[in-house]
mmCIF file of C-alpha atoms and ligand atoms in Angstrom:
data_model
loop_
_atom_site.group_PDB
_atom_site.id
_atom_site.type_symbol
_atom_site.label_atom_id
_atom_site.label_comp_id
_atom_site.label_asym_id
_atom_site.label_seq_id
_atom_site.Cartn_x
_atom_site.Cartn_y
_atom_site.Cartn_z
ATOM 1 C CA MET A 1 1.421 -22.607 -12.427
ATOM 2 C CA PHE A 2 -1.154 -20.708 -10.444
ATOM 3 C CA ASN A 3 -4.644 -21.975 -9.651
ATOM 4 C CA ALA A 4 -6.834 -19.185 -8.246
ATOM 5 C CA LYS A 5 -9.670 -21.521 -7.305
ATOM 6 C CA GLU A 6 -7.329 -23.708 -5.235
ATOM 7 C CA ILE A 7 -5.768 -20.679 -3.552
ATOM 8 C CA LYS A 8 -9.200 -19.321 -2.681
ATOM 9 C CA LYS A 9 -9.724 -22.375 -0.457
ATOM 10 C CA GLU A 10 -6.960 -21.088 1.794
ATOM 11 C CA PHE A 11 -9.100 -18.059 2.690
ATOM 12 C CA PRO A 12 -11.814 -19.334 5.045
ATOM 13 C CA ILE A 13 -13.884 -16.131 5.032
ATOM 14 C CA LEU A 14 -14.416 -16.338 1.277
ATOM 15 C CA LYS A 15 -16.617 -19.390 1.816
ATOM 16 C CA ARG A 16 -19.218 -17.479 3.787
ATOM 17 C CA SER A 17 -22.335 -15.954 2.344
ATOM 18 C CA VAL A 18 -23.529 -12.374 2.798
ATOM 19 C CA ASN A 19 -27.138 -11.247 2.516
ATOM 20 C CA GLY A 20 -28.038 -14.800 1.504
ATOM 21 C CA GLN A 21 -25.686 -14.641 -1.500
ATOM 22 C CA ASN A 22 -22.268 -16.057 -2.294
ATOM 23 C CA LEU A 23 -19.636 -13.525 -1.307
ATOM 24 C CA HIS A 24 -17.787 -11.783 -4.158
ATOM 25 C CA TYR A 25 -15.138 -9.820 -2.319
ATOM 26 C CA LEU A 26 -13.988 -6.951 -4.543
ATOM 27 C CA ASP A 27 -12.766 -4.542 -1.890
ATOM 28 C CA ASN A 28 -9.156 -5.662 -1.824
ATOM 29 C CA GLY A 29 -7.870 -2.138 -2.396
ATOM 30 C CA ALA A 30 -9.189 -1.277 1.071
ATOM 31 C CA SER A 31 -8.005 -4.487 2.699
ATOM 32 C CA SER A 32 -7.402 -8.044 1.614
ATOM 33 C CA GLN A 33 -8.654 -11.199 3.320
ATOM 34 C CA LYS A 34 -6.310 -13.510 5.237
ATOM 35 C CA PRO A 35 -5.137 -17.003 4.349
ATOM 36 C CA ILE A 36 -5.357 -19.719 6.979
ATOM 37 C CA GLY A 37 -1.558 -19.688 7.418
ATOM 38 C CA VAL A 38 -1.676 -16.067 8.627
ATOM 39 C CA ILE A 39 -4.599 -16.725 10.957
ATOM 40 C CA GLU A 40 -2.868 -19.788 12.398
ATOM 41 C CA ALA A 41 0.409 -17.926 12.883
ATOM 42 C CA VAL A 42 -1.271 -15.228 14.978
ATOM 43 C CA LYS A 43 -3.204 -17.839 16.916
ATOM 44 C CA ASN A 44 -0.129 -19.982 17.507
ATOM 45 C CA CYS A 45 1.793 -16.995 18.805
ATOM 46 C CA TYR A 46 -0.809 -16.299 21.473
ATOM 47 C CA LEU A 47 -1.432 -19.972 22.243
ATOM 48 C CA ASN A 48 2.146 -21.167 22.458
ATOM 49 C CA GLU A 49 4.869 -18.628 21.817
ATOM 50 C CA TYR A 50 3.845 -15.289 23.223
ATOM 51 C CA SER A 51 5.808 -12.875 25.364
ATOM 52 C CA ASN A 52 7.196 -9.380 24.975
ATOM 53 C CA VAL A 53 10.203 -9.129 22.663
ATOM 54 C CA HIS A 54 13.777 -7.851 23.016
ATOM 55 C CA ARG A 55 13.727 -7.388 26.776
ATOM 56 C CA GLY A 56 13.435 -10.725 28.453
ATOM 57 C CA LEU A 57 15.931 -13.431 29.167
ATOM 58 C CA HIS A 58 13.428 -16.217 29.631
ATOM 59 C CA PHE A 59 12.471 -18.896 27.158
ATOM 60 C CA LEU A 60 9.258 -17.393 25.772
ATOM 61 C CA SER A 61 10.718 -13.939 25.421
ATOM 62 C CA ASN A 62 13.634 -15.345 23.469
ATOM 63 C CA LEU A 63 11.326 -17.419 21.298
ATOM 64 C CA ALA A 64 9.006 -14.479 20.585
ATOM 65 C CA THR A 65 12.024 -12.285 19.793
ATOM 66 C CA GLU A 66 13.418 -14.907 17.446
ATOM 67 C CA ASN A 67 10.078 -15.259 15.631
ATOM 68 C CA PHE A 68 9.638 -11.508 15.486
ATOM 69 C CA GLU A 69 13.126 -10.814 14.128
ATOM 70 C CA ALA A 70 12.712 -13.634 11.599
ATOM 71 C CA VAL A 71 9.955 -11.497 10.031
ATOM 72 C CA ARG A 72 12.442 -8.683 9.530
ATOM 73 C CA LYS A 73 14.573 -11.065 7.472
ATOM 74 C CA LYS A 74 11.509 -12.054 5.444
ATOM 75 C CA ALA A 75 10.580 -8.402 4.911
ATOM 76 C CA LYS A 76 14.123 -7.618 3.793
ATOM 77 C CA LYS A 77 13.890 -10.409 1.236
ATOM 78 C CA PHE A 78 10.354 -9.457 0.178
ATOM 79 C CA LEU A 79 11.427 -5.880 -0.572
ATOM 80 C CA GLY A 80 14.908 -6.683 -1.841
ATOM 81 C CA ALA A 81 16.597 -4.495 0.784
ATOM 82 C CA SER A 82 20.310 -4.781 1.543
ATOM 83 C CA PHE A 83 20.366 -4.670 5.345
ATOM 84 C CA GLU A 84 18.035 -5.443 8.228
ATOM 85 C CA LYS A 85 18.648 -1.972 9.645
ATOM 86 C CA GLU A 86 16.795 -0.619 6.586
ATOM 87 C CA ILE A 87 13.615 -2.476 7.589
ATOM 88 C CA ILE A 88 11.413 -0.702 10.132
ATOM 89 C CA PHE A 89 8.241 -2.259 11.515
ATOM 90 C CA THR A 90 5.358 0.195 11.505
ATOM 91 C CA SER A 91 1.632 0.002 12.104
ATOM 92 C CA GLY A 92 1.024 0.549 8.380
ATOM 93 C CA SER A 93 1.770 2.863 5.490
ATOM 94 C CA THR A 94 0.247 5.827 7.283
ATOM 95 C CA GLU A 95 2.737 5.555 10.112
ATOM 96 C CA GLY A 96 5.596 4.922 7.679
ATOM 97 C CA LEU A 97 4.865 8.097 5.729
ATOM 98 C CA ASN A 98 4.449 10.191 8.880
ATOM 99 C CA LEU A 99 7.767 8.833 10.116
ATOM 100 C CA ILE A 100 9.521 9.927 6.912
ATOM 101 C CA SER A 101 7.945 13.359 7.144
ATOM 102 C CA TYR A 102 8.935 13.843 10.782
ATOM 103 C CA SER A 103 12.241 12.027 11.056
ATOM 104 C CA TRP A 104 13.782 12.886 7.706
ATOM 105 C CA ALA A 105 11.982 15.763 5.980
ATOM 106 C CA ASN A 106 11.289 17.936 9.015
ATOM 107 C CA GLU A 107 14.946 17.582 9.927
ATOM 108 C CA ASN A 108 16.454 18.223 6.497
ATOM 109 C CA LEU A 109 14.197 20.629 4.616
ATOM 110 C CA VAL A 110 14.218 24.391 5.082
ATOM 111 C CA GLU A 111 11.951 27.268 4.168
ATOM 112 C CA GLY A 112 11.599 27.627 0.415
ATOM 113 C CA ASP A 113 12.282 23.973 -0.364
ATOM 114 C CA GLU A 114 9.769 22.162 -2.550
ATOM 115 C CA ILE A 115 8.138 18.755 -2.393
ATOM 116 C CA ILE A 116 6.459 17.331 -5.466
ATOM 117 C CA LEU A 117 3.379 15.179 -4.926
ATOM 118 C CA THR A 118 1.028 13.625 -7.411
ATOM 119 C CA THR A 119 -2.720 14.095 -7.642
ATOM 120 C CA LEU A 120 -2.995 10.298 -7.431
ATOM 121 C CA GLU A 121 -1.875 10.178 -3.809
ATOM 122 C CA HIS A 122 -3.758 8.640 -0.916
ATOM 123 C CA HIS A 123 -4.340 11.087 1.954
ATOM 124 C CA ALA A 124 -1.631 9.225 3.902
ATOM 125 C CA ASN A 125 0.889 10.534 1.361
ATOM 126 C CA ILE A 126 -0.574 14.053 1.395
ATOM 127 C CA VAL A 127 -1.490 15.108 4.914
ATOM 128 C CA PRO A 128 1.970 14.528 6.479
ATOM 129 C CA TRP A 129 3.392 16.868 3.804
ATOM 130 C CA HIS A 130 0.730 19.461 4.585
ATOM 131 C CA PHE A 131 1.898 19.305 8.220
ATOM 132 C CA LEU A 132 5.440 19.906 7.068
ATOM 133 C CA ARG A 133 4.440 22.784 4.792
ATOM 134 C CA ASP A 134 2.693 24.475 7.713
ATOM 135 C CA ARG A 135 5.607 23.927 10.070
ATOM 136 C CA LYS A 136 8.509 24.753 7.760
ATOM 137 C CA ASN A 137 7.045 27.020 5.112
ATOM 138 C CA ILE A 138 7.974 24.751 2.280
ATOM 139 C CA THR A 139 6.022 24.493 -0.983
ATOM 140 C CA LEU A 140 4.015 21.561 -2.266
ATOM 141 C CA SER A 141 3.611 21.211 -6.013
ATOM 142 C CA TRP A 142 1.450 18.691 -7.799
ATOM 143 C CA VAL A 143 1.630 16.536 -10.916
ATOM 144 C CA ASN A 144 -1.690 15.555 -12.484
ATOM 145 C CA PRO A 145 -2.248 12.150 -14.074
ATOM 146 C CA ASP A 146 -2.463 11.693 -17.845
ATOM 147 C CA GLU A 147 -5.444 10.205 -19.684
ATOM 148 C CA TYR A 148 -4.319 6.693 -18.645
ATOM 149 C CA GLY A 149 -4.400 7.611 -14.979
ATOM 150 C CA ASN A 150 -0.616 7.426 -14.977
ATOM 151 C CA ILE A 151 2.276 9.784 -14.356
ATOM 152 C CA SER A 152 5.518 9.622 -16.279
ATOM 153 C CA LEU A 153 8.990 10.808 -15.466
ATOM 154 C CA SER A 154 8.671 13.585 -18.045
ATOM 155 C CA GLN A 155 5.576 14.957 -16.295
ATOM 156 C CA ILE A 156 7.494 14.998 -13.015
ATOM 157 C CA LYS A 157 10.526 16.616 -14.673
ATOM 158 C CA GLU A 158 8.350 19.539 -15.759
ATOM 159 C CA LYS A 159 7.656 20.352 -12.112
ATOM 160 C CA ILE A 160 11.209 20.044 -10.839
ATOM 161 C CA THR A 161 12.926 23.302 -9.935
ATOM 162 C CA LYS A 162 16.231 24.076 -8.237
ATOM 163 C CA ASN A 163 14.320 24.030 -4.925
ATOM 164 C CA THR A 164 12.883 20.539 -5.330
ATOM 165 C CA LYS A 165 14.159 18.333 -2.502
ATOM 166 C CA MET A 166 11.715 15.434 -2.524
ATOM 167 C CA VAL A 167 9.237 13.664 -4.762
ATOM 168 C CA CYS A 168 6.559 11.511 -3.104
ATOM 169 C CA PHE A 169 4.476 9.262 -5.299
ATOM 170 C CA THR A 170 2.395 6.142 -5.277
ATOM 171 C CA HIS A 171 3.781 3.090 -7.067
ATOM 172 C CA MET A 172 0.230 2.060 -7.992
ATOM 173 C CA SER A 173 -2.915 4.182 -7.907
ATOM 174 C CA ASN A 174 -5.552 2.972 -5.452
ATOM 175 C CA VAL A 175 -8.243 4.483 -7.701
ATOM 176 C CA PHE A 176 -7.150 3.520 -11.249
ATOM 177 C CA GLY A 177 -4.815 0.559 -10.795
ATOM 178 C CA SER A 178 -2.229 2.402 -12.893
ATOM 179 C CA ILE A 179 1.392 1.502 -12.199
ATOM 180 C CA LEU A 180 4.031 4.210 -12.252
ATOM 181 C CA ASN A 181 7.493 3.469 -13.555
ATOM 182 C CA ALA A 182 9.074 3.805 -10.116
ATOM 183 C CA ARG A 183 12.525 2.727 -11.209
ATOM 184 C CA GLU A 184 12.797 5.246 -14.036
ATOM 185 C CA ILE A 185 11.524 8.030 -11.777
ATOM 186 C CA CYS A 186 13.734 7.172 -8.792
ATOM 187 C CA GLU A 187 16.883 6.663 -10.860
ATOM 188 C CA PHE A 188 16.433 10.118 -12.326
ATOM 189 C CA LEU A 189 15.719 11.669 -8.923
ATOM 190 C CA ARG A 190 18.799 9.994 -7.482
ATOM 191 C CA SER A 191 20.938 11.452 -10.284
ATOM 192 C CA LYS A 192 19.636 14.894 -9.280
ATOM 193 C CA GLU A 193 20.069 14.241 -5.544
ATOM 194 C CA ILE A 194 16.327 14.544 -4.984
ATOM 195 C CA VAL A 195 14.907 12.238 -2.331
ATOM 196 C CA SER A 196 12.267 9.741 -3.440
ATOM 197 C CA VAL A 197 9.389 8.439 -1.328
ATOM 198 C CA VAL A 198 7.386 5.609 -2.861
ATOM 199 C CA ASP A 199 4.026 4.520 -1.482
ATOM 200 C CA GLY A 200 3.854 0.802 -2.253
ATOM 201 C CA SER A 201 0.609 0.100 -0.392
ATOM 202 C CA GLN A 202 -1.192 -1.143 -3.496
ATOM 203 C CA ALA A 203 1.782 -2.220 -5.590
ATOM 204 C CA ALA A 204 3.034 -4.742 -3.034
ATOM 205 C CA ALA A 205 -0.187 -6.735 -3.390
ATOM 206 C CA HIS A 206 0.401 -7.301 -7.103
ATOM 207 C CA LEU A 207 4.016 -6.709 -8.116
ATOM 208 C CA ASN A 208 7.359 -8.127 -7.176
ATOM 209 C CA ILE A 209 9.019 -5.258 -5.294
ATOM 210 C CA ASP A 210 12.765 -4.694 -5.388
ATOM 211 C CA VAL A 211 13.794 -1.487 -3.662
ATOM 212 C CA ARG A 212 17.402 -1.791 -4.787
ATOM 213 C CA ASP A 213 16.332 -2.081 -8.390
ATOM 214 C CA ILE A 214 13.920 0.849 -7.970
ATOM 215 C CA SER A 215 16.693 2.745 -6.149
ATOM 216 C CA CYS A 216 14.265 4.717 -3.987
ATOM 217 C CA ASP A 217 15.198 6.334 -0.676
ATOM 218 C CA PHE A 218 12.021 5.340 1.141
ATOM 219 C CA TYR A 219 9.357 2.734 0.388
ATOM 220 C CA VAL A 220 6.282 1.932 2.495
ATOM 221 C CA ILE A 221 3.931 -1.030 2.526
ATOM 222 C CA THR A 222 0.992 -1.931 4.745
ATOM 223 C CA GLY A 223 0.485 -5.492 5.974
ATOM 224 C CA HIS A 224 -3.282 -5.745 5.792
ATOM 225 C CA LYS A 225 -3.337 -5.164 2.015
ATOM 226 C CA ILE A 226 -0.912 -8.032 1.365
ATOM 227 C CA PHE A 227 -2.928 -10.706 3.210
ATOM 228 C CA GLY A 228 -1.369 -9.890 6.591
ATOM 229 C CA PRO A 229 -2.894 -8.626 9.838
ATOM 230 C CA THR A 230 -3.978 -5.048 10.509
ATOM 231 C CA GLY A 231 -1.635 -2.815 12.471
ATOM 232 C CA THR A 232 1.453 -3.970 10.574
ATOM 233 C CA GLY A 233 3.606 -2.394 7.921
ATOM 234 C CA ILE A 234 7.154 -1.977 6.723
ATOM 235 C CA LEU A 235 9.092 1.173 6.111
ATOM 236 C CA TYR A 236 12.212 0.716 4.015
ATOM 237 C CA ILE A 237 14.867 3.374 4.515
ATOM 238 C CA ARG A 238 17.892 3.279 2.249
ATOM 239 C CA GLU A 239 20.968 2.967 4.398
ATOM 240 C CA ASP A 240 22.572 6.275 3.443
ATOM 241 C CA ARG A 241 19.502 8.211 4.673
ATOM 242 C CA LEU A 242 19.604 6.672 8.135
ATOM 243 C CA ARG A 243 22.293 8.963 9.462
ATOM 244 C CA GLU A 244 20.284 12.014 8.395
ATOM 245 C CA MET A 245 17.303 11.057 10.543
ATOM 246 C CA ILE A 246 16.098 11.764 14.053
ATOM 247 C CA PRO A 247 13.947 9.400 16.143
ATOM 248 C CA PHE A 248 10.180 9.365 15.714
ATOM 249 C CA ASN A 249 8.488 8.174 18.922
ATOM 250 C CA GLY A 250 10.423 8.162 22.169
ATOM 251 C CA GLY A 251 10.191 5.291 24.639
ATOM 252 C CA GLY A 252 11.417 1.786 25.324
ATOM 253 C CA SER A 253 13.555 -0.136 22.794
ATOM 254 C CA MET A 254 14.682 2.968 20.912
ATOM 255 C CA ILE A 255 17.333 3.816 23.520
ATOM 256 C CA LYS A 256 20.691 2.437 24.580
ATOM 257 C CA SER A 257 20.592 4.267 27.897
ATOM 258 C CA VAL A 258 18.607 6.960 29.653
ATOM 259 C CA THR A 259 19.670 9.173 32.540
ATOM 260 C CA LYS A 260 17.941 12.172 34.087
ATOM 261 C CA GLU A 261 20.060 14.369 31.845
ATOM 262 C CA ASN A 262 20.540 12.408 28.655
ATOM 263 C CA VAL A 263 19.329 9.810 26.207
ATOM 264 C CA LEU A 264 21.623 7.672 24.138
ATOM 265 C CA TYR A 265 19.721 6.308 21.144
ATOM 266 C CA ASN A 266 19.722 2.781 19.852
ATOM 267 C CA ASP A 267 20.723 1.962 16.271
ATOM 268 C CA SER A 268 18.357 1.414 13.378
ATOM 269 C CA PRO A 269 15.917 -0.306 13.131
ATOM 270 C CA HIS A 270 15.256 -0.132 16.904
ATOM 271 C CA ILE A 271 15.622 3.636 17.091
ATOM 272 C CA PHE A 272 12.403 3.914 15.058
ATOM 273 C CA GLU A 273 10.512 1.224 16.953
ATOM 274 C CA ALA A 274 9.695 2.689 20.345
ATOM 275 C CA GLY A 275 7.426 0.724 22.636
ATOM 276 C CA THR A 276 5.953 -2.750 22.406
ATOM 277 C CA PRO A 277 5.228 -3.567 18.767
ATOM 278 C CA ASN A 278 2.285 -5.560 17.373
ATOM 279 C CA ILE A 279 4.146 -8.789 18.070
ATOM 280 C CA ALA A 280 1.602 -11.444 17.117
ATOM 281 C CA GLU A 281 0.403 -9.456 14.117
ATOM 282 C CA ILE A 282 3.917 -8.928 12.819
ATOM 283 C CA ILE A 283 4.502 -12.667 13.158
ATOM 284 C CA GLY A 284 1.281 -13.029 11.137
ATOM 285 C CA LEU A 285 2.770 -10.676 8.554
ATOM 286 C CA GLY A 286 5.703 -13.073 8.320
ATOM 287 C CA ALA A 287 3.235 -15.809 7.410
ATOM 288 C CA ALA A 288 1.784 -13.481 4.750
ATOM 289 C CA PHE A 289 5.269 -13.093 3.247
ATOM 290 C CA ASP A 290 5.618 -16.897 3.312
ATOM 291 C CA PHE A 291 2.255 -17.222 1.582
ATOM 292 C CA ILE A 292 3.206 -14.816 -1.210
ATOM 293 C CA GLU A 293 6.677 -16.310 -1.650
ATOM 294 C CA SER A 294 5.189 -19.806 -1.868
ATOM 295 C CA LEU A 295 3.395 -18.798 -5.060
ATOM 296 C CA ASP A 296 4.803 -18.504 -8.548
ATOM 297 C CA GLN A 297 4.660 -14.715 -8.522
ATOM 298 C CA LYS A 298 5.087 -14.400 -12.255
ATOM 299 C CA ALA A 299 2.154 -16.713 -12.841
ATOM 300 C CA VAL A 300 0.058 -14.794 -10.296
ATOM 301 C CA LEU A 301 0.701 -11.525 -12.089
ATOM 302 C CA GLU A 302 -0.144 -13.098 -15.442
ATOM 303 C CA TYR A 303 -3.370 -14.385 -13.918
ATOM 304 C CA GLU A 304 -4.253 -10.974 -12.483
ATOM 305 C CA ILE A 305 -3.567 -9.303 -15.828
ATOM 306 C CA LYS A 306 -5.837 -11.821 -17.565
ATOM 307 C CA LEU A 307 -8.592 -11.385 -14.993
ATOM 308 C CA SER A 308 -8.253 -7.592 -15.225
ATOM 309 C CA ASP A 309 -8.510 -7.766 -19.017
ATOM 310 C CA TYR A 310 -11.689 -9.816 -18.693
ATOM 311 C CA ALA A 311 -13.196 -7.395 -16.148
ATOM 312 C CA ARG A 312 -12.265 -4.381 -18.295
ATOM 313 C CA GLN A 313 -13.731 -5.929 -21.410
ATOM 314 C CA GLU A 314 -17.012 -6.815 -19.636
ATOM 315 C CA LEU A 315 -17.286 -3.412 -17.929
ATOM 316 C CA LYS A 316 -16.665 -1.667 -21.257
ATOM 317 C CA LYS A 317 -19.720 -3.398 -22.700
ATOM 318 C CA LEU A 318 -21.916 -1.431 -20.275
ATOM 319 C CA ASP A 319 -22.338 1.778 -22.242
ATOM 320 C CA TRP A 320 -24.191 3.461 -19.351
ATOM 321 C CA LEU A 321 -21.169 3.071 -17.106
ATOM 322 C CA VAL A 322 -18.946 6.089 -16.426
ATOM 323 C CA ARG A 323 -15.401 4.713 -16.448
ATOM 324 C CA TYR A 324 -12.348 6.427 -15.000
ATOM 325 C CA SER A 325 -9.024 5.688 -16.716
ATOM 326 C CA PHE A 326 -9.803 2.158 -17.862
ATOM 327 C CA SER A 327 -6.602 1.777 -19.818
ATOM 328 C CA ASP A 328 -5.054 -1.566 -20.708
ATOM 329 C CA PRO A 329 -1.887 -1.593 -18.613
ATOM 330 C CA ASN A 330 -3.860 -0.802 -15.439
ATOM 331 C CA ILE A 331 -4.609 -3.820 -13.300
ATOM 332 C CA ALA A 332 -6.806 -5.044 -10.465
ATOM 333 C CA ILE A 333 -8.602 -1.752 -9.716
ATOM 334 C CA PHE A 334 -11.568 -0.234 -11.571
ATOM 335 C CA SER A 335 -13.345 3.016 -10.692
ATOM 336 C CA PHE A 336 -16.719 3.790 -12.190
ATOM 337 C CA SER A 337 -20.225 5.060 -11.601
ATOM 338 C CA VAL A 338 -23.555 4.476 -13.285
ATOM 339 C CA LYS A 339 -24.976 7.258 -15.430
ATOM 340 C CA GLY A 340 -28.300 8.523 -14.121
ATOM 341 C CA LYS A 341 -29.661 9.206 -10.686
ATOM 342 C CA GLY A 342 -27.734 6.738 -8.548
ATOM 343 C CA HIS A 343 -24.953 7.884 -6.237
ATOM 344 C CA PRO A 344 -21.924 5.539 -5.889
ATOM 345 C CA HIS A 345 -23.174 4.721 -2.379
ATOM 346 C CA ASP A 346 -26.475 3.512 -3.882
ATOM 347 C CA ILE A 347 -24.560 1.330 -6.327
ATOM 348 C CA ALA A 348 -22.462 -0.200 -3.546
ATOM 349 C CA THR A 349 -25.609 -0.912 -1.517
ATOM 350 C CA ILE A 350 -27.356 -2.628 -4.412
ATOM 351 C CA LEU A 351 -24.225 -4.630 -5.220
ATOM 352 C CA ASP A 352 -23.963 -5.650 -1.570
ATOM 353 C CA ALA A 353 -27.484 -7.047 -1.648
ATOM 354 C CA ASN A 354 -26.156 -9.315 -4.399
ATOM 355 C CA GLY A 355 -23.126 -10.401 -2.388
ATOM 356 C CA VAL A 356 -20.727 -8.141 -4.300
ATOM 357 C CA ALA A 357 -18.509 -6.140 -1.947
ATOM 358 C CA VAL A 358 -17.119 -2.957 -3.534
ATOM 359 C CA ARG A 359 -16.143 0.374 -2.088
ATOM 360 C CA SER A 360 -17.758 3.701 -2.809
ATOM 361 C CA GLY A 361 -16.490 7.083 -1.735
ATOM 362 C CA HIS A 362 -13.432 9.231 -2.271
ATOM 363 C CA HIS A 363 -10.996 6.358 -1.534
ATOM 364 C CA CYS A 364 -8.898 8.698 0.642
ATOM 365 C CA ALA A 365 -7.953 10.511 -2.571
ATOM 366 C CA GLN A 366 -9.984 13.720 -2.498
ATOM 367 C CA PRO A 367 -7.553 15.760 -4.614
ATOM 368 C CA LEU A 368 -7.968 13.097 -7.303
ATOM 369 C CA MET A 369 -11.773 13.204 -6.967
ATOM 370 C CA ASP A 370 -11.574 17.010 -7.404
ATOM 371 C CA PHE A 371 -9.435 16.480 -10.484
ATOM 372 C CA LEU A 372 -12.064 14.075 -11.869
ATOM 373 C CA GLY A 373 -14.820 16.546 -10.965
ATOM 374 C CA VAL A 374 -16.721 14.069 -8.774
ATOM 375 C CA SER A 375 -17.140 13.599 -5.042
ATOM 376 C CA ALA A 376 -17.033 9.806 -5.160
ATOM 377 C CA THR A 377 -16.679 6.750 -7.377
ATOM 378 C CA CYS A 378 -17.394 3.065 -7.005
ATOM 379 C CA ARG A 379 -14.293 0.916 -6.931
ATOM 380 C CA ALA A 380 -14.006 -2.790 -7.603
ATOM 381 C CA SER A 381 -10.574 -4.093 -6.653
ATOM 382 C CA PHE A 382 -9.320 -7.606 -7.275
ATOM 383 C CA ALA A 383 -6.892 -9.930 -5.525
ATOM 384 C CA LEU A 384 -5.285 -13.189 -6.585
ATOM 385 C CA TYR A 385 -8.186 -15.252 -5.153
ATOM 386 C CA ASN A 386 -10.814 -13.565 -7.327
ATOM 387 C CA ASN A 387 -12.022 -15.164 -10.546
ATOM 388 C CA GLU A 388 -14.316 -14.673 -13.537
ATOM 389 C CA GLU A 389 -17.366 -15.577 -11.453
ATOM 390 C CA ASP A 390 -16.704 -12.484 -9.344
ATOM 391 C CA VAL A 391 -16.559 -10.370 -12.511
ATOM 392 C CA ASP A 392 -19.808 -11.902 -13.766
ATOM 393 C CA ALA A 393 -21.545 -11.220 -10.424
ATOM 394 C CA LEU A 394 -20.304 -7.626 -10.568
ATOM 395 C CA ILE A 395 -21.637 -7.173 -14.100
ATOM 396 C CA SER A 396 -25.050 -8.681 -13.433
ATOM 397 C CA SER A 397 -25.580 -6.637 -10.279
ATOM 398 C CA LEU A 398 -24.467 -3.462 -12.090
ATOM 399 C CA LYS A 399 -27.149 -4.193 -14.683
ATOM 400 C CA LYS A 400 -29.674 -4.226 -11.841
ATOM 401 C CA CYS A 401 -28.442 -0.769 -10.785
ATOM 402 C CA ASN A 402 -28.901 0.531 -14.289
ATOM 403 C CA ARG A 403 -32.461 -0.793 -14.443
ATOM 404 C CA LEU A 404 -33.233 0.872 -11.103
ATOM 405 C CA PHE A 405 -31.616 4.218 -11.937
ATOM 406 C CA ASN A 406 -32.708 4.718 -15.519
HETATM 407 C C1 PLP B 501 -4.297 1.917 1.947
HETATM 408 C C2 PLP B 501 -3.339 2.890 1.418
HETATM 409 C C3 PLP B 501 -2.573 3.694 2.277
HETATM 410 C C4 PLP B 501 -2.739 3.686 3.760
HETATM 411 O O1 PLP B 501 -2.516 2.448 4.337
HETATM 412 P P1 PLP B 501 -2.884 2.232 5.873
HETATM 413 O O2 PLP B 501 -2.876 0.768 6.023
HETATM 414 O O3 PLP B 501 -4.268 2.799 6.063
HETATM 415 O O4 PLP B 501 -1.891 2.942 6.681
HETATM 416 C C5 PLP B 501 -1.672 4.562 1.712
HETATM 417 N N1 PLP B 501 -1.508 4.635 0.393
HETATM 418 C C6 PLP B 501 -2.212 3.873 -0.460
HETATM 419 C C7 PLP B 501 -1.955 3.976 -1.934
HETATM 420 C C8 PLP B 501 -3.159 2.985 0.012
HETATM 421 O O5 PLP B 501 -3.859 2.252 -0.833
#
């Protein structure tokens, strides 16, 4: 069983007040808070077990390396990957996606090739493909979401041409909380020899991820949205793509040997991990994996679905609320604004005065905002430590907004 109120106690920051009010943290889509186990793991690394990794022969270097590489094993298990060489440490999803663009796509695509993106994408899964378009003269084509804020395989199929080489899509929308059927999409793409890139930044915080089951070529997650430290992330690269890739950053660790004339590269994963990594933070990410794995993940998802249903039902009662794709299967993320004179930034400010932390803005998804015909929305996003009291605080402070605006 899963007890959200008990779990909340593991997150020290959630006990604090803001603006003289109890904190209701509903900005998990931007970043989640950290359990004590993650905080302690980072602290313990610096207090007792810190040194640079991979290069030393002394005790602390070996210990740090062991702890660091143990996280790779945990990440492999968390994502359901087959081999450790498929697991690359990154600074986050943004770096993971840029790495794919540079090290695979820039190397393998040629003028006239097409990449399909969706209008749901975060800028991190758009801008690297713009770079590539400008460099290689390839074409980007776009799939718009349906009325549920979702995108189905059949919508993607409509855009596929003989020139389509890649499809890049988010597993879960950071604006609607809609979940794409990644397995169905990737299995089809694989059958057509089209490369799939899945942005799991939001999905990994809510769903059990299994990259082998999904059968994607690339999958990215970012540590700070799954209760881990900032500056951490994982890029999964399916083994058979590795040999088609060139290095990303050059520097220490990614080489076997360097002479004045030549460089002999290291094998994966090290070839993609130049320089000193975020050692303590990655060890903290390991503690985040431990935290998630310690929970009954099925029960957590059931809880989040129930909480999302409650939030949706309460938000739907506010007939002056503009709601964006509030459909039933969507979870954890709600985008809205208040009819009348208030801008989403005004709403967020009023909510903040009541201790309710939400985000307002374009959510790094400007093409989606354009599609919706707005410049910004308010977004309340839930994590496993939220509860009905957070929903109730959101609703009562939204009512205050409505009274002020109308
Ligand atoms: C947050 C987010 C990203 C970017 O993650 P970073 O941690 O900023 O690199 C990419 N895609 C989606 C869907 C996100 O929610």
